[in-house]
Tab-separated table of C-alpha atoms in Angstrom:
chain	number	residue	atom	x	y	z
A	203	UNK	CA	41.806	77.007	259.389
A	204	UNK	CA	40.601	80.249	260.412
A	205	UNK	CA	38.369	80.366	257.363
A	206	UNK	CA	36.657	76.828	257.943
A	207	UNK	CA	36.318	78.307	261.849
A	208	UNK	CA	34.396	81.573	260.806
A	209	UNK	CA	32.228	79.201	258.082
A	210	UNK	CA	31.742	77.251	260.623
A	211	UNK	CA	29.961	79.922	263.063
A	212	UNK	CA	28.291	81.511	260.253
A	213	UNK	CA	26.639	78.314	259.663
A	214	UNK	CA	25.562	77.900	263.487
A	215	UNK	CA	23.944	81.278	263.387
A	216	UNK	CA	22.334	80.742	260.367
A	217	UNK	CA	20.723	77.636	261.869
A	218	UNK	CA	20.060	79.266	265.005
A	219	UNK	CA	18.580	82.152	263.536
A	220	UNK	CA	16.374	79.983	260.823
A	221	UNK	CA	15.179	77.733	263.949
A	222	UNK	CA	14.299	80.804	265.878
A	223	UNK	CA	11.799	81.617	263.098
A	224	UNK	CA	10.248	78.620	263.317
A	225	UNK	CA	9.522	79.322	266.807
A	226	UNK	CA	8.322	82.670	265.902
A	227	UNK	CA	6.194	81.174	263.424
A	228	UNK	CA	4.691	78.208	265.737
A	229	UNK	CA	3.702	81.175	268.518
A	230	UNK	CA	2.228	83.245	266.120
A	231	UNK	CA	0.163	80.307	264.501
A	232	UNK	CA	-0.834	79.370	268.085
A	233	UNK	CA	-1.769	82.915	269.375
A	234	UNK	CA	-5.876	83.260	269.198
A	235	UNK	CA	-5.918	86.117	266.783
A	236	UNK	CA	-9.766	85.931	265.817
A	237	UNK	CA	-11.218	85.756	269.971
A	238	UNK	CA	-13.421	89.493	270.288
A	239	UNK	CA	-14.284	88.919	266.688
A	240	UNK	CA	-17.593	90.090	266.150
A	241	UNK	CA	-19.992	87.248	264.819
A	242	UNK	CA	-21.142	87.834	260.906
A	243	UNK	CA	-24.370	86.834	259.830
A	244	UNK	CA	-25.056	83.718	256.972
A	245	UNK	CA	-25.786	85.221	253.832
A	246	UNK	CA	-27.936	83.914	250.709
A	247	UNK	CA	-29.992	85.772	247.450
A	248	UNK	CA	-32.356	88.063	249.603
A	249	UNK	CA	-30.093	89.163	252.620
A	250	UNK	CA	-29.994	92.907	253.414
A	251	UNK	CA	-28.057	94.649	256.071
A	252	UNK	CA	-24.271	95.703	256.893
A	253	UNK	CA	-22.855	92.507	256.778
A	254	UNK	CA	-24.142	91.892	252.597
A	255	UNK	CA	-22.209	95.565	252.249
A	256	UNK	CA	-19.212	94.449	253.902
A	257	UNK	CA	-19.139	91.266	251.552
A	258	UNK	CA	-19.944	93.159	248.226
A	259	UNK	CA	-17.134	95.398	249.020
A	260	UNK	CA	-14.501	92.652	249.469
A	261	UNK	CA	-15.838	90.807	246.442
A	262	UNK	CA	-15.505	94.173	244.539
A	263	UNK	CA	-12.164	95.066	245.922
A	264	UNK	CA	-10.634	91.554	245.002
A	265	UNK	CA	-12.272	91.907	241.588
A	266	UNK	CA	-15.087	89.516	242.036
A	267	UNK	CA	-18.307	91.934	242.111
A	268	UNK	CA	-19.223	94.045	239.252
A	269	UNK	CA	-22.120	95.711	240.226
A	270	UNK	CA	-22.611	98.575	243.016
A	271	UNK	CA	-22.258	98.467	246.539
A	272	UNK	CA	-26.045	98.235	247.673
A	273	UNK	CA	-26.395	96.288	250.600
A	274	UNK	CA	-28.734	93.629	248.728
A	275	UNK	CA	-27.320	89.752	248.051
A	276	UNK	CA	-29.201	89.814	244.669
A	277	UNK	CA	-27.823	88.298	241.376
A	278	UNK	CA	-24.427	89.979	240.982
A	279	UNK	CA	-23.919	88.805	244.641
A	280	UNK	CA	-24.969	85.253	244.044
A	281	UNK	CA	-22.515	85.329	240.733
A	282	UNK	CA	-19.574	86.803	242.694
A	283	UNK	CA	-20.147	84.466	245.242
A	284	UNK	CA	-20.310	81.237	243.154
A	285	UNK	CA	-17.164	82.207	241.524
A	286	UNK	CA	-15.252	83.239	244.705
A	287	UNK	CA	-16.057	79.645	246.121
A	288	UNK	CA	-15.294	77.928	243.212
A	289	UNK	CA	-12.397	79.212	242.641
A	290	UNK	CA	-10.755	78.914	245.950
A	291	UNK	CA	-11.739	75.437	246.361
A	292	UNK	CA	-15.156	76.168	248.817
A	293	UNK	CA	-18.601	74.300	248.739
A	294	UNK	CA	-20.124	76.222	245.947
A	295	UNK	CA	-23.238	77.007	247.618
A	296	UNK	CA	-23.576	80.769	247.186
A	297	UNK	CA	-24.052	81.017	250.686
A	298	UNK	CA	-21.610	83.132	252.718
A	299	UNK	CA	-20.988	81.080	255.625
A	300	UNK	CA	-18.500	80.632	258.049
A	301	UNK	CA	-15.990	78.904	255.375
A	302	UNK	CA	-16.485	81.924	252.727
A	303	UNK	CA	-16.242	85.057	255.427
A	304	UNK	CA	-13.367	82.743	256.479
A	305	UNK	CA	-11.942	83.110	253.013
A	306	UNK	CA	-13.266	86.492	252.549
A	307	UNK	CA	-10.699	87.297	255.468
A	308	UNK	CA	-13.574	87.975	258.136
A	309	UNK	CA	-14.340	85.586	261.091
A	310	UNK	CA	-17.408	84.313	261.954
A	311	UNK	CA	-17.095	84.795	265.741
A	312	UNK	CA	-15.286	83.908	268.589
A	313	UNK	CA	-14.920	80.097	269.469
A	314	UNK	CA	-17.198	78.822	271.359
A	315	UNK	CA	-14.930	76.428	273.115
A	316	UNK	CA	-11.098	75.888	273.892
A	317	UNK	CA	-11.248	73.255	271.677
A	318	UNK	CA	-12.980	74.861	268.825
A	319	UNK	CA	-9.929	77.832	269.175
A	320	UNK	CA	-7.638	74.957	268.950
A	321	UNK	CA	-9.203	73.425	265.764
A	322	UNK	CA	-8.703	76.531	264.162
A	323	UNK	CA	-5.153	77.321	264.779
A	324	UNK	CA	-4.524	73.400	263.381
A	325	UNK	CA	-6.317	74.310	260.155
A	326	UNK	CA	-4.321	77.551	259.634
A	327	UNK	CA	-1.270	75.601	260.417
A	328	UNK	CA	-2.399	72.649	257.855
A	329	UNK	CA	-3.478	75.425	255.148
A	330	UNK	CA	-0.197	77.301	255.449
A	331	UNK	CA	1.890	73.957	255.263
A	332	UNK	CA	0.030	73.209	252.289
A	333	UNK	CA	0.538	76.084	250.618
A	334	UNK	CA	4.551	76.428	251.412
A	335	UNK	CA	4.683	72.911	250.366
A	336	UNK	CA	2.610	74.003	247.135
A	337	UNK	CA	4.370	76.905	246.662
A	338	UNK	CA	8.124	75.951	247.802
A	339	UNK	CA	8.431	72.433	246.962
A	340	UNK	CA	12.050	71.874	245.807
A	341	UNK	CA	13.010	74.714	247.677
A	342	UNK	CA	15.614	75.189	250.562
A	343	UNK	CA	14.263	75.243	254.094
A	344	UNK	CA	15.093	79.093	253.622
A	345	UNK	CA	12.842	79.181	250.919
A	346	UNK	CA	9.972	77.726	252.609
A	347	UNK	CA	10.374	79.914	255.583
A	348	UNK	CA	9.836	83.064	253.035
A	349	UNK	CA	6.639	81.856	251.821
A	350	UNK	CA	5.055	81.295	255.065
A	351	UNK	CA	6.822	85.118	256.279
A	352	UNK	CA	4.988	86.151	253.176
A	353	UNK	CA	1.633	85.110	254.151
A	354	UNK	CA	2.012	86.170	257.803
A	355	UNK	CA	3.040	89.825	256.763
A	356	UNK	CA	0.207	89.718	255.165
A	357	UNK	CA	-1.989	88.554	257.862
A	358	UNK	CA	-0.717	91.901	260.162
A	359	UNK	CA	-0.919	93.980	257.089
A	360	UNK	CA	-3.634	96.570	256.807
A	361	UNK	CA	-3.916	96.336	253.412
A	362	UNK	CA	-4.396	92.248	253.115
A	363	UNK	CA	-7.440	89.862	254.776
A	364	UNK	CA	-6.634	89.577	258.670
A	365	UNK	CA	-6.536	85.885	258.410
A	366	UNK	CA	-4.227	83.055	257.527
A	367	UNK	CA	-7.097	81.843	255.136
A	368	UNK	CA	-7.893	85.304	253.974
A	369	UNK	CA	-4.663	85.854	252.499
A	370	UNK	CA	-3.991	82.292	251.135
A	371	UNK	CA	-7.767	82.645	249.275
A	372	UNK	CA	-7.147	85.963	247.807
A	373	UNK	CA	-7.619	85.920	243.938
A	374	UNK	CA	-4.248	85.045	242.255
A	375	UNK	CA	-2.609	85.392	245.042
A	376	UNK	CA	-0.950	82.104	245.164
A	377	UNK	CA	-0.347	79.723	241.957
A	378	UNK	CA	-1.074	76.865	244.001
A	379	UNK	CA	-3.951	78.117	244.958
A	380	UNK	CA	-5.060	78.993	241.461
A	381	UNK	CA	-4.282	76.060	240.049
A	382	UNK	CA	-5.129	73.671	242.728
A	383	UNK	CA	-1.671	72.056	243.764
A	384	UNK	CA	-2.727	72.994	247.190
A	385	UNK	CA	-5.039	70.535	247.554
A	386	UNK	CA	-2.344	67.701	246.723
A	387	UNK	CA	-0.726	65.904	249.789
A	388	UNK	CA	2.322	68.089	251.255
């Protein structure tokens, strides 16, 4: 009896503890990480400037760009570009936009509205639910919960894009993502 009584509370506390990272996970989804962000200019084949830099580098670092670091969306940008999109399921366009610096882990600017900040933390929350449905499906709850800790640790670490989408788009960083099961219904 004592046995089924300690079970028992382990059990509780394991529920209690898994529902309080749900919580966790809701307020951090709903906190408005990207407001102050500074606004990043649309690129295409002839930008110059800071901003083409800061996307070269990113493309480079995640193994996308092959050329040098110069500061000038020529070819090799275009290329990189066209093959970041298309393989992270974005309008192939070759035009860094709001969607690809999105991707790219930078934000184009701070909402202009209340409800704009609100659309956004609904697509993170939609893109992450994909994804732990992509990546987890079959899984325990427990299992689920790890993916999505996964991504968020990424999110706050230095090392990783600074957004939900960032992370998620990352090359190879995600099967589902690779392969395209993310884009099935959850």
């Amino acid at each position: 009896m004592a046995q089924d009584d300690r079970h028992g509370r382990l059990e509780r506390m394991g529920k209690r503890t898994m529902a309080a990272a749900v919580v966790a996970l809701l307020l951090f989804l709903s906190y408005p990480w990207r407001a102050g962000a500074e606004a990043r200019a649309t690129l295409r084949w002839g930008s110059r400037g800071s901003d083409v830099c800061l996307a070269q580098r990113r493309l480079k670092a995640w193994g996308y760009y092959r050329g040098e670091v110069d500061c000038i969306y020529g070819r090799l940008t275009y290329e990189a570009v066209t093959l970041f999109q298309r393989r992270n399921g974005l309008t192939v366009d070759g035009i860094v936009g709001p969607d690809t610096w999105a991707a790219l882990g930078y934000w184009g600017g701070p909402p202009s509205t209340a409800a704009a900040a609100a659309g956004t933390r609904e697509a993170d929350r939609d893109l992450l639910a994909r994804v732990v449905s992509a990546e987890a499906r079959g899984e325990p709850y427990e299992g689920q919960v790890a993916v999505a800790a996964v991504i968020l640790n990424r999110v706050r670490d230095s090392r990783f894009p600074n957004t939900i989408a960032g992370v998620v788009y990352q090359a190879h960083a995600f099967e589902s993502v690779t392969n395209g099961s993310v884009y099935a219904a959850p």
